[in-house]
PDB file of C-alpha atoms in Angstrom:
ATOM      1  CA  UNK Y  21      81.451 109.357  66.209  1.00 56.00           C
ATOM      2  CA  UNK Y  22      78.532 110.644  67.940  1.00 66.00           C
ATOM      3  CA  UNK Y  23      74.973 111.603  66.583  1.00 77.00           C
ATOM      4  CA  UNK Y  24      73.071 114.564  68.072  1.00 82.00           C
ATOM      5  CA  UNK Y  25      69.374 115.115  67.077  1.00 88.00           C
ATOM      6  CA  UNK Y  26      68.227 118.415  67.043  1.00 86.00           C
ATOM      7  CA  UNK Y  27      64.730 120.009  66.438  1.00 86.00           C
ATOM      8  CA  UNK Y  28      65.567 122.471  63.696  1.00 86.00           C
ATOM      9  CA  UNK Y  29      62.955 125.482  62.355  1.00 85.00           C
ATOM     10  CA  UNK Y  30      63.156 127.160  59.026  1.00 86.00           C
ATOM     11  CA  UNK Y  31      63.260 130.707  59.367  1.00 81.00           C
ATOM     12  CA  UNK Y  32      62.592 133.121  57.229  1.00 76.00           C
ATOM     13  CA  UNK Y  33      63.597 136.836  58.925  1.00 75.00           C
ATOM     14  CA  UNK Y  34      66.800 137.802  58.585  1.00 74.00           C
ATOM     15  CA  UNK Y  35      69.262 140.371  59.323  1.00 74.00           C
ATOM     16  CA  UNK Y  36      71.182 141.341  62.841  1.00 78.00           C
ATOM     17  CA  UNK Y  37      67.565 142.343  64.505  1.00 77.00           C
ATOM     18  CA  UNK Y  38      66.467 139.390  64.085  1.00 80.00           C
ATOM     19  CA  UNK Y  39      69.058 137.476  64.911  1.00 79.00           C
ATOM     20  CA  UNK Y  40      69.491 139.562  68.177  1.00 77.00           C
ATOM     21  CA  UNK Y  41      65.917 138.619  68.893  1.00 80.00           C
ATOM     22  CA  UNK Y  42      66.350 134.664  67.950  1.00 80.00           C
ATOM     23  CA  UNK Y  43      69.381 134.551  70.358  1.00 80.00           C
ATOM     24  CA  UNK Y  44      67.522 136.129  73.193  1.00 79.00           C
ATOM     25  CA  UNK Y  45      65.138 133.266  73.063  1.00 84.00           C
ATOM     26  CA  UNK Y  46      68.367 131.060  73.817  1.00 86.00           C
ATOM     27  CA  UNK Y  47      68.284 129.728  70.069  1.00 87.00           C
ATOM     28  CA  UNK Y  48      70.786 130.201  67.493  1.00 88.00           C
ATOM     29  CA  UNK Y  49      70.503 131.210  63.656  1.00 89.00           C
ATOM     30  CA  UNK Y  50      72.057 129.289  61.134  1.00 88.00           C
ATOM     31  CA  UNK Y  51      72.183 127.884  57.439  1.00 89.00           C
ATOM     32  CA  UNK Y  52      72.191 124.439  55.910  1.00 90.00           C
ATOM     33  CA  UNK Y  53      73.574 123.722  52.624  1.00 88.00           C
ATOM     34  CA  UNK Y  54      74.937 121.136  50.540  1.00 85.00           C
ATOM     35  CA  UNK Y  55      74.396 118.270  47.293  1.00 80.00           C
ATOM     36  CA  UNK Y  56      73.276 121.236  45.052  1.00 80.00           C
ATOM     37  CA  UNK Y  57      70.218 122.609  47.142  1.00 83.00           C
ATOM     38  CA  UNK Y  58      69.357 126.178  47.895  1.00 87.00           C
ATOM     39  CA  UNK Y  59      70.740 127.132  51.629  1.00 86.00           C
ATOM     40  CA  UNK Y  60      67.816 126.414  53.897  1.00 87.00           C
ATOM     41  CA  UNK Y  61      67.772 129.052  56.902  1.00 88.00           C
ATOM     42  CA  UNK Y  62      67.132 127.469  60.420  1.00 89.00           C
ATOM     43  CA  UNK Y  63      67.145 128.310  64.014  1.00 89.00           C
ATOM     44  CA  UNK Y  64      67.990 125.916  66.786  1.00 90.00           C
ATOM     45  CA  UNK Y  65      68.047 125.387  70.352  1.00 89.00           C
ATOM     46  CA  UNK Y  66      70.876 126.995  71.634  1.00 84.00           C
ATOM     47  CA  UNK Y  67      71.933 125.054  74.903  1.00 84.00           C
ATOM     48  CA  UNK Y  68      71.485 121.738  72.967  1.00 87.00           C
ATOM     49  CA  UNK Y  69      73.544 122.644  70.067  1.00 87.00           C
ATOM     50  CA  UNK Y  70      76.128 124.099  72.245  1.00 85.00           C
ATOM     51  CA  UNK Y  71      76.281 120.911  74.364  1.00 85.00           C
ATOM     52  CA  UNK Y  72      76.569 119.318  70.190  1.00 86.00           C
ATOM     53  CA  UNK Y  73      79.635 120.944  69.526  1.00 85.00           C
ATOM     54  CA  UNK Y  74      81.815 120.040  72.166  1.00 84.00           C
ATOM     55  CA  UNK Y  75      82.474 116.764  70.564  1.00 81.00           C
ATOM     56  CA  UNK Y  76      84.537 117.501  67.769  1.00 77.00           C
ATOM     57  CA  UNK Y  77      83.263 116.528  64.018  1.00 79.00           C
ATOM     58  CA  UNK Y  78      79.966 116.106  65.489  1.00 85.00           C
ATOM     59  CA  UNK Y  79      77.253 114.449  62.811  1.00 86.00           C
ATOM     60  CA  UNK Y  80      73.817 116.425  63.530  1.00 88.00           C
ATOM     61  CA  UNK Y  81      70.383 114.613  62.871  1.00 88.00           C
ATOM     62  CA  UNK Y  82      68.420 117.689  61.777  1.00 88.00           C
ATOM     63  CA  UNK Y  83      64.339 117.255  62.575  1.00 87.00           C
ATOM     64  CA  UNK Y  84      63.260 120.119  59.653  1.00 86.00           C
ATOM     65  CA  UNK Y  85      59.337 120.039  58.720  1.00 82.00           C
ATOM     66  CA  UNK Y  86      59.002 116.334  60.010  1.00 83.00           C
ATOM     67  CA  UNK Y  87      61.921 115.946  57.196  1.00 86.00           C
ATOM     68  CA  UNK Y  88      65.388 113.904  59.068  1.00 87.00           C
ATOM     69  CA  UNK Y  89      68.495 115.488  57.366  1.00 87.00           C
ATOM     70  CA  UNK Y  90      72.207 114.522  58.409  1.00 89.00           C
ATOM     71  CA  UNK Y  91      74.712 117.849  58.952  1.00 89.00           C
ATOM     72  CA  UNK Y  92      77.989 118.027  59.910  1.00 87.00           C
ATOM     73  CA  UNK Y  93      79.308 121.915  61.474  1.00 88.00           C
ATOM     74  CA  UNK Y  94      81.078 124.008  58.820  1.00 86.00           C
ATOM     75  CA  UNK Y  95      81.658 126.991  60.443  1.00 84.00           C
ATOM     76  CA  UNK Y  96      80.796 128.271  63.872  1.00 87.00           C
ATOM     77  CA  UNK Y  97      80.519 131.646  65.088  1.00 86.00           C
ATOM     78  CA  UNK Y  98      80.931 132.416  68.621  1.00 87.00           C
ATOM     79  CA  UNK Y  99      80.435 135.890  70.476  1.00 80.00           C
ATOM     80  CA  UNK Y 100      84.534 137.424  70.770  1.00 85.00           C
ATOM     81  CA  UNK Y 101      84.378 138.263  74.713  1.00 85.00           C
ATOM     82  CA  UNK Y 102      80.994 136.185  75.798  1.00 81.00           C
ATOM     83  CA  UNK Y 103      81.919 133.162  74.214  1.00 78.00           C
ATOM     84  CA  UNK Y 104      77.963 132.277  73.079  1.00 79.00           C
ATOM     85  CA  UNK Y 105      76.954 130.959  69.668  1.00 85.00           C
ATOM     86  CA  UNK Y 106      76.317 133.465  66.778  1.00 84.00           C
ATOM     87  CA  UNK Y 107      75.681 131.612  64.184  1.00 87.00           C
ATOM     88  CA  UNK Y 108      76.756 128.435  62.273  1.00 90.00           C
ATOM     89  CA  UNK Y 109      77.055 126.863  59.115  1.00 90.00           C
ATOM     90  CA  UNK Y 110      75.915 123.345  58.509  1.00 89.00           C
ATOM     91  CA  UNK Y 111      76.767 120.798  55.766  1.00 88.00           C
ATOM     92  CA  UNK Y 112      74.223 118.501  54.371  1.00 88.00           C
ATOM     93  CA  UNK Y 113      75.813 114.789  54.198  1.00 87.00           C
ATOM     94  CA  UNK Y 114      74.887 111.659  53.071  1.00 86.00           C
ATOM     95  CA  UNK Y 115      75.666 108.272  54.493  1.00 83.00           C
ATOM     96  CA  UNK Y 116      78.457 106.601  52.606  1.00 80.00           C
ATOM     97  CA  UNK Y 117      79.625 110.146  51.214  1.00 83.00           C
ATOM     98  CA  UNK Y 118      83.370 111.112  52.229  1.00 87.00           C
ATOM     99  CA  UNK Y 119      83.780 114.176  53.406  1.00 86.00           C
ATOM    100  CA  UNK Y 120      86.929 116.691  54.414  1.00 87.00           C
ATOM    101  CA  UNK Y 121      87.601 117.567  57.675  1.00 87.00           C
ATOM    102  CA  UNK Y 122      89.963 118.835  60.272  1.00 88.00           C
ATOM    103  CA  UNK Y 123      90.702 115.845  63.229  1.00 89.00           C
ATOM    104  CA  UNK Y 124      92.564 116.743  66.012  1.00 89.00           C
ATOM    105  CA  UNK Y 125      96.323 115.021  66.990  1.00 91.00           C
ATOM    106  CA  UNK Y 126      97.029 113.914  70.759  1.00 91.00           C
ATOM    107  CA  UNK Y 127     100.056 112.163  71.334  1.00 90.00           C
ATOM    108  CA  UNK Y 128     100.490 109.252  74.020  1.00 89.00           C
ATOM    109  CA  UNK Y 129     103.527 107.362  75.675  1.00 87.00           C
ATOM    110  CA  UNK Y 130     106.737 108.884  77.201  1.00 85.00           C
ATOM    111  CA  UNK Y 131     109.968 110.272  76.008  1.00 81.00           C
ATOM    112  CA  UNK Y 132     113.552 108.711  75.844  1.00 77.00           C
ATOM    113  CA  UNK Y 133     115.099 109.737  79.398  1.00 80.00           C
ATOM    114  CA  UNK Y 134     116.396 113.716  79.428  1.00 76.00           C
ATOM    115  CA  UNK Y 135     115.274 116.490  78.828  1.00 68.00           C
ATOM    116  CA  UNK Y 136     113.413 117.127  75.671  1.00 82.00           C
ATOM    117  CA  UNK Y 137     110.459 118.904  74.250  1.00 87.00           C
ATOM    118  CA  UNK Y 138     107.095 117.608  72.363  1.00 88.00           C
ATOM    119  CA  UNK Y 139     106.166 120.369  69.819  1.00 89.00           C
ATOM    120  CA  UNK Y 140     102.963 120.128  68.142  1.00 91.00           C
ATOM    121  CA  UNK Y 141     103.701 121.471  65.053  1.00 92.00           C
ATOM    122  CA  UNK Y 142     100.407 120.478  63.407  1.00 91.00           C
ATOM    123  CA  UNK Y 143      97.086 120.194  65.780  1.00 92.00           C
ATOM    124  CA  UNK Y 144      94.885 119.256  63.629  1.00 91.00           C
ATOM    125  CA  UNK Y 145      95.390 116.866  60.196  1.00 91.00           C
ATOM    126  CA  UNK Y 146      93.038 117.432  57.208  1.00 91.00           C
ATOM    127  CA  UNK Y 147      91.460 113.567  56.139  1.00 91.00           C
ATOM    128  CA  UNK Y 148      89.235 111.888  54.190  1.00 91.00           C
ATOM    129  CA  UNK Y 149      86.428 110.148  56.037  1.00 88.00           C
ATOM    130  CA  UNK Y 150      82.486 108.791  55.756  1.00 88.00           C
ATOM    131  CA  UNK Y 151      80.502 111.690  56.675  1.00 82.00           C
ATOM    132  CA  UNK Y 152      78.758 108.890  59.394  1.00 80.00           C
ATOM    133  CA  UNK Y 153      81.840 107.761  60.474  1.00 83.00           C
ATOM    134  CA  UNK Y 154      84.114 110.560  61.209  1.00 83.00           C
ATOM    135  CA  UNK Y 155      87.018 109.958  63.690  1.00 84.00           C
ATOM    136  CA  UNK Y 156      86.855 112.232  67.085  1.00 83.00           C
ATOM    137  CA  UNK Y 157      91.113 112.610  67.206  1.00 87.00           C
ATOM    138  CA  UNK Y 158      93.874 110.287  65.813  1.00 90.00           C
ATOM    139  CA  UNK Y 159      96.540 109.269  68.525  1.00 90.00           C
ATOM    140  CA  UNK Y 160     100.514 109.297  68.138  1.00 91.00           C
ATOM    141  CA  UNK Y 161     103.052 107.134  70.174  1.00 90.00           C
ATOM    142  CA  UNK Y 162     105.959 109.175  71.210  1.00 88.00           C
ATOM    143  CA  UNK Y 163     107.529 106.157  72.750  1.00 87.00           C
ATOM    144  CA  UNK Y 164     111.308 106.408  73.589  1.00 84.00           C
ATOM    145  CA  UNK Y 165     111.642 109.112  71.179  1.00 85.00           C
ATOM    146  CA  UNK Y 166     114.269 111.580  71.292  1.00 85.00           C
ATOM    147  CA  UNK Y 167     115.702 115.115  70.233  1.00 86.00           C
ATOM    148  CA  UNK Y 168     115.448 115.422  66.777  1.00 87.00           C
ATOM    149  CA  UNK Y 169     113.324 112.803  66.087  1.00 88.00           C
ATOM    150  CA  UNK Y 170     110.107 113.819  63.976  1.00 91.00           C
ATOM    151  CA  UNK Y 171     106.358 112.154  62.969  1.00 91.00           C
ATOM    152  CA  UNK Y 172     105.125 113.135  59.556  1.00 93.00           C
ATOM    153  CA  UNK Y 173     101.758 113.000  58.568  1.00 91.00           C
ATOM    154  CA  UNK Y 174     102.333 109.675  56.447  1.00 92.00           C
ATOM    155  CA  UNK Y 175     103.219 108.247  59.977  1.00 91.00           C
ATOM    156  CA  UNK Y 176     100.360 108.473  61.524  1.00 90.00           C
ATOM    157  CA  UNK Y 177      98.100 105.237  61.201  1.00 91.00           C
ATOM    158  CA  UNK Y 178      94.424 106.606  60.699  1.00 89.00           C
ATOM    159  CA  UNK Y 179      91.590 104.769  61.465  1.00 87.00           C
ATOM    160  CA  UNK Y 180      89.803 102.204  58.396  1.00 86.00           C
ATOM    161  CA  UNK Y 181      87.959 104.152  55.883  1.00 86.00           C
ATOM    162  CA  UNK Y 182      89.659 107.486  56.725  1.00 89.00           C
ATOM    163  CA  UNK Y 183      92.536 108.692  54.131  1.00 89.00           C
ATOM    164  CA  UNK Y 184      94.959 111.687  54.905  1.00 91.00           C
ATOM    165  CA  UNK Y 185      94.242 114.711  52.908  1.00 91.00           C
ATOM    166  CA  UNK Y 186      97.037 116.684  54.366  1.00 90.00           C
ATOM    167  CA  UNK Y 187     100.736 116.556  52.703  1.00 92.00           C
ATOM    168  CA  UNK Y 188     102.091 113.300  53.606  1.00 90.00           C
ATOM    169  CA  UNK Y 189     105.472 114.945  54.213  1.00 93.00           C
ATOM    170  CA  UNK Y 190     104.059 117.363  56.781  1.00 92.00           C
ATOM    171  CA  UNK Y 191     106.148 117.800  60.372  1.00 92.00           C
ATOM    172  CA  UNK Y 192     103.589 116.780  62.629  1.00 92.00           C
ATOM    173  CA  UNK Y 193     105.160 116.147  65.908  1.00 91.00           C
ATOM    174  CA  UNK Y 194     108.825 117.002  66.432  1.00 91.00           C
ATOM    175  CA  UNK Y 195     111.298 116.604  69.695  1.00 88.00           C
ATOM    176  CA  UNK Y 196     113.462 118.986  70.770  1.00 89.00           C
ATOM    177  CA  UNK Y 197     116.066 119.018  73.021  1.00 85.00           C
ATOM    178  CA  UNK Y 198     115.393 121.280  76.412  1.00 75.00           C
ATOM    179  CA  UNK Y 199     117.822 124.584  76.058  1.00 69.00           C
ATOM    180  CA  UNK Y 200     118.996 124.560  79.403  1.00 57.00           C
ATOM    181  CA  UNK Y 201     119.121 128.652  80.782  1.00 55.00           C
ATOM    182  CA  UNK Y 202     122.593 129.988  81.364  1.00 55.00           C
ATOM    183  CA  UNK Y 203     122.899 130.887  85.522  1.00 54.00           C
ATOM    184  CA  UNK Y 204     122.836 134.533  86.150  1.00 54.00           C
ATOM    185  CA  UNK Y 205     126.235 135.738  87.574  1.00 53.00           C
ATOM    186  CA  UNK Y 206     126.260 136.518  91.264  1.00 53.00           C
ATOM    187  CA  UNK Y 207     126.187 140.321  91.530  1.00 50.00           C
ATOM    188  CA  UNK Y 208     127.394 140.141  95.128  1.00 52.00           C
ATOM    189  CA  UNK Y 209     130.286 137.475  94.124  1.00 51.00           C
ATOM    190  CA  UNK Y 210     131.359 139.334  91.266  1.00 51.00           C
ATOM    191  CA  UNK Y 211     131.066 143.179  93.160  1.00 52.00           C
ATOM    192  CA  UNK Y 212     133.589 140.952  96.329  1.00 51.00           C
ATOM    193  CA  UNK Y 213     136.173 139.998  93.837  1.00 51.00           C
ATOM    194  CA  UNK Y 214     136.455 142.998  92.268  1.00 53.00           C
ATOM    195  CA  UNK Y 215     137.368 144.237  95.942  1.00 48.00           C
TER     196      UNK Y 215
END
């Protein structure tokens, strides 16, 4: 898991005009909270935090006052059409605490020969993990499987430290068998043997 330090400023206008004005200065409004403290409201650099939160479960080092605090994304807002930050949550963690999160599912290896069909019927599984240690994806062998065959959640082999918070018996992956499409008649053939 990756750290990202970020120079964070407590802010203390609120509102959409404000936030309209901290977001034309290319930074983006947010709120820390967490272990029982009062939410602290903070702005920070847009492009960098942006560039943060392609990496999935990323752990934020938060520069506040001269004060280091460790923050993991909660909830991000992003502009509908535009696609630019609005505004985002942050979690205050602790090293050693376990945390919940979502961590994506990518599957690797090749099906049985024919023609089937990988559905992802979970993308995401809900674990346990330390807050510091938080795992990116978890990865799922499809190996010679074939139609009908299924992964559940209790399956899935998750990395040390991280426990599955999601219901064991869960359909993850599932194969299907490829519905071939029935050939459309012939108009012409059928119109000539009518004749």
């Amino acid at each position: 898991m990756s750290e990202v330090k970020l120079a964070a400023e407590v802010r203390t206008s609120f509102g959409k005009g404000a936030a309209r004005s901290i977001r034309r200065e290319n930074k983006v409004p947010g709120v820390i909270y967490g272990h029982g403290t009062e939410p602290v409201h903070v702005t920070l650099p847009g492009h960098d935090l942006l560039l943060a939160l392609r990496t999935a479960n990323v752990l934020l080092s938060l520069d506040i006052d001269g004060k280091t605090e460790l923050a993991i994304p909660k909830a991000v807002q992003r502009d509908a059409i535009k696609g630019y930050l609005v505004h985002v949550d942050l979690l205050l963690v602790k090293k050693g605490e376990k945390v919940t999160v979502e961590v994506a599912v990518e599957t690797e290896g090749d099906l049985a020969p024919g023609s089937f069909l990988v559905e992802n019927v979970l993308n995401t599984l809900s674990v346990e993990t330390e807050a510091t240690h938080i795992p990116t994806s978890v990865t799922v062998s499809i190996e010679g499987l074939e139609a009908g065959a299924a992964i559940h959640a209790k399956d899935i082999e998750l990395p040390a430290g991280t426990t599955l918070a999601t219901d064991p018996e869960a359909v993850v992956i599932q194969i299907l068998s490829a519905q071939a499409e029935e050939p459309a008649a012939d108009a012409e053939g059928s119109e000539g043997a009518e004749a």
